[in-house]
Structure formats: structure tokens, C-alpha cells
Coordinates of N, CA and C in Angstrom, one line a residue:
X1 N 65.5 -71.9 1.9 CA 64.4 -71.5 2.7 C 63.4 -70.9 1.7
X2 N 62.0 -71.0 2.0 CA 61.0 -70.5 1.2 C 59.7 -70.4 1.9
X3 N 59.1 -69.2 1.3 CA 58.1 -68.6 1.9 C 57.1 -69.0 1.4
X4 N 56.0 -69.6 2.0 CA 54.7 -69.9 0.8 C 53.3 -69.4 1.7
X5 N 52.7 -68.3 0.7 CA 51.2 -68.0 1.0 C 50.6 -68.8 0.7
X6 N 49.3 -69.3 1.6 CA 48.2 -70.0 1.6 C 47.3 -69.3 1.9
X7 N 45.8 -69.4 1.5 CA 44.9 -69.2 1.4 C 43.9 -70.2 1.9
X8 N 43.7 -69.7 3.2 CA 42.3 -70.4 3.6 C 41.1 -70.3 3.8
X9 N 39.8 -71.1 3.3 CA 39.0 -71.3 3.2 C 37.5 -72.2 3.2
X10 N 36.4 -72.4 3.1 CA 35.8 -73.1 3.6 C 36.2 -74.6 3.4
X11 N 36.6 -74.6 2.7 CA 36.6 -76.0 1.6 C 38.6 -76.7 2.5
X12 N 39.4 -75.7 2.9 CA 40.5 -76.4 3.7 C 41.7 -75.0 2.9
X13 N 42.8 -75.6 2.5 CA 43.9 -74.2 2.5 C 44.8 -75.2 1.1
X14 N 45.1 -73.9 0.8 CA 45.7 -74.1 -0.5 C 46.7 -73.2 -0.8
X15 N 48.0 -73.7 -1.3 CA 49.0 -72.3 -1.6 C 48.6 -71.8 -3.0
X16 N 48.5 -70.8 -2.3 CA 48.9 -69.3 -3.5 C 50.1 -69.0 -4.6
X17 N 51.2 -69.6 -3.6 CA 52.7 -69.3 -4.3 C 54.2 -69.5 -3.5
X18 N 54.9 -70.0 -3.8 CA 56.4 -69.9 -2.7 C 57.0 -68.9 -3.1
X19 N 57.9 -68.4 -2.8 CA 58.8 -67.1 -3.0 C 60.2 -67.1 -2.3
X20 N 61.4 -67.0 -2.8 CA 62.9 -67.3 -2.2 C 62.9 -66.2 -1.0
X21 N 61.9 -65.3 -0.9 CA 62.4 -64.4 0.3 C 61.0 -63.8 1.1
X22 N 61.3 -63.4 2.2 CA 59.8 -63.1 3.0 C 59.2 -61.5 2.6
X23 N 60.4 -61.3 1.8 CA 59.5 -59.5 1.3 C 58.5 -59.8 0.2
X24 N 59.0 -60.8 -1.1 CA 58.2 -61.4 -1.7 C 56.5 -61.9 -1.7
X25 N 57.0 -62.9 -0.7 CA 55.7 -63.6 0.1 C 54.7 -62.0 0.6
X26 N 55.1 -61.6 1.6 CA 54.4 -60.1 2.3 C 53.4 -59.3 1.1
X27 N 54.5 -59.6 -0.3 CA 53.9 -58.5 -1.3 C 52.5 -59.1 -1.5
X28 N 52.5 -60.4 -2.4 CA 51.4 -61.1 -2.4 C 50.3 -60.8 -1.0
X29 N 51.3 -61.7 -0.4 CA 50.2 -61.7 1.2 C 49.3 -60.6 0.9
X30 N 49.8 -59.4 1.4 CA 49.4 -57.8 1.6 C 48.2 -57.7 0.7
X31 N 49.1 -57.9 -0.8 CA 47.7 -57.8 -2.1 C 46.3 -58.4 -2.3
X32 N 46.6 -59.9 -1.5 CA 45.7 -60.5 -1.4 C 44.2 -59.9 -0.5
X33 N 45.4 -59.5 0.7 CA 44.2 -58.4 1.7 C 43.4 -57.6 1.2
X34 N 43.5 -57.2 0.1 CA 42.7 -55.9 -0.5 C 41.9 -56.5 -1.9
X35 N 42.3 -58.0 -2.4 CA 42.1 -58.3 -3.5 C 40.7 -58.0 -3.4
X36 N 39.5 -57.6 -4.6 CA 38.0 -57.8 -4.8 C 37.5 -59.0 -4.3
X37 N 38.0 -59.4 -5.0 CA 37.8 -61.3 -5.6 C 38.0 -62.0 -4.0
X38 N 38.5 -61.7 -3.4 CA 38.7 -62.3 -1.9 C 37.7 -61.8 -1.0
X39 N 37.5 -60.4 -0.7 CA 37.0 -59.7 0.0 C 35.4 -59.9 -0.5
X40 N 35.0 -60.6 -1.8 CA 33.7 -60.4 -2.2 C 33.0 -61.8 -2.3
X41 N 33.9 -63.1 -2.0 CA 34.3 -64.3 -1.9 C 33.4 -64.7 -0.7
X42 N 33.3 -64.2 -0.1 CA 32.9 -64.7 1.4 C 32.9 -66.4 1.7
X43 N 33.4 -66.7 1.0 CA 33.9 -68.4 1.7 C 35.3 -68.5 2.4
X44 N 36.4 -67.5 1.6 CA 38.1 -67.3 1.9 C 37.7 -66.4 3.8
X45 N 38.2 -67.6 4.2 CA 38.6 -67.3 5.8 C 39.9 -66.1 5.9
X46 N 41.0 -66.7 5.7 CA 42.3 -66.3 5.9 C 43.2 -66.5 5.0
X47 N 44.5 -65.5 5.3 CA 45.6 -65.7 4.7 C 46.5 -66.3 5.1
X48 N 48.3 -66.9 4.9 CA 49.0 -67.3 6.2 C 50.4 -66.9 5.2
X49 N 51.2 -66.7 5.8 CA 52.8 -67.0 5.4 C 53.0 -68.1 6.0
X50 N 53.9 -69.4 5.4 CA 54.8 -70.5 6.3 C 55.9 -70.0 6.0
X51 N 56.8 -70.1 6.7 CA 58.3 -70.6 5.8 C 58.6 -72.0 6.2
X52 N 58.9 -72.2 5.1 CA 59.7 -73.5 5.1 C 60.9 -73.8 4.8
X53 N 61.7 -74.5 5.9 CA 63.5 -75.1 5.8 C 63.5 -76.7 5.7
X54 N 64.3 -76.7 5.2 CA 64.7 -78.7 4.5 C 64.9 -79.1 5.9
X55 N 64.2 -80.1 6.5 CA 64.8 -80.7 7.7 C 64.0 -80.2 9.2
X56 N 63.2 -79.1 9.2 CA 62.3 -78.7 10.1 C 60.7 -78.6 9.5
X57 N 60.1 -78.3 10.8 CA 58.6 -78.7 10.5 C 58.1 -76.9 9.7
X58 N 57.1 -76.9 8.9 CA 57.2 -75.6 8.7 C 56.7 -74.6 10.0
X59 N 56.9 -73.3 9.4 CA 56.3 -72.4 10.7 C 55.5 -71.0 10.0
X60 N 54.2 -70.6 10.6 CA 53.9 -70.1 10.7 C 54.3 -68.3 10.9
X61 N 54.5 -67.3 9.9 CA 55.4 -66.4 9.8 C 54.1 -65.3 10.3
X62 N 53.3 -65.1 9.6 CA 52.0 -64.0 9.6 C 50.7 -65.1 9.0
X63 N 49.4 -63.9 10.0 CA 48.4 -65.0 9.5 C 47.2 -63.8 9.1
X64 N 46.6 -64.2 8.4 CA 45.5 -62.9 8.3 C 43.9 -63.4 8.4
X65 N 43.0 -62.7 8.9 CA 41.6 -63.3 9.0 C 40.6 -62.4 8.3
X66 N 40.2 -63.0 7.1 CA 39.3 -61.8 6.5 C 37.8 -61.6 8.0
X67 N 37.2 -60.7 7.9 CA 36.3 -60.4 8.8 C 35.2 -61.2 7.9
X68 N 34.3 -62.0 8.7 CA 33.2 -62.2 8.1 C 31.6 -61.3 8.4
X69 N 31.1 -61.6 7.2 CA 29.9 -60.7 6.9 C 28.6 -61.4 6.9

């Protein structure tokens, strides 16, 4: 199982990174929330955790929505 942050934005979503465990993923996630570079970006919509398992569709763990300006 693995946890992957994506970052979405105007242009469509892109991962950030996978991680063997969901504390991992959260750390990123979290950091990303406060990153400059995101927050000053104004095109980056959102954040997301999936996890993903061999054999199921992925899912949706946490989702984040930068506020727009």
C-alpha cells in the first residue's frame, strides 16, 4: 500500500511523491499547506492524499483547497 500526494492545479494534478505510510504522506501534505511557493502560486487549487492498493481503485484519504485570491 502507498500513499501518494498530488497537487492540483489549473493546468490538471500531478504527484508530488508516494510514501510507504500515511504519517509520511500527511508530513509533506501538511508542509505543502504552508509552502510560499504554493500559497503565492495562485494557479495550485489543492492538495490530495490517495492511497493506493494492488488490485483496488485508488481512494481518496484527505483533500486540501488552497483559498483563492
Amino acid at each position: 500500500m502507498t500513499y501518494t500526494v498530488i497537487s492540483h492545479d489549473a493546468w490538471g494534478s500531478a504527484d508530488v511523491g508516494s510514501f510507504a505510510s500515511l504519517e509520511q504522506a500527511r508530513e509533506v501534505f501538511q508542509a505543502l499547506q504552508n509552502d510560499r511557493w504554493f500559497l503565492a502560486d495562485g494557479s495550485v487549487r489543492g492538495l490530495s492524499i490517495v492511497q493506493q492498493t494492488s488490485g483496488s481503485e485508488p481512494c481518496t484519504v484527505e483533500r486540501f483547497s488552497f483559498p483563492h485570491t
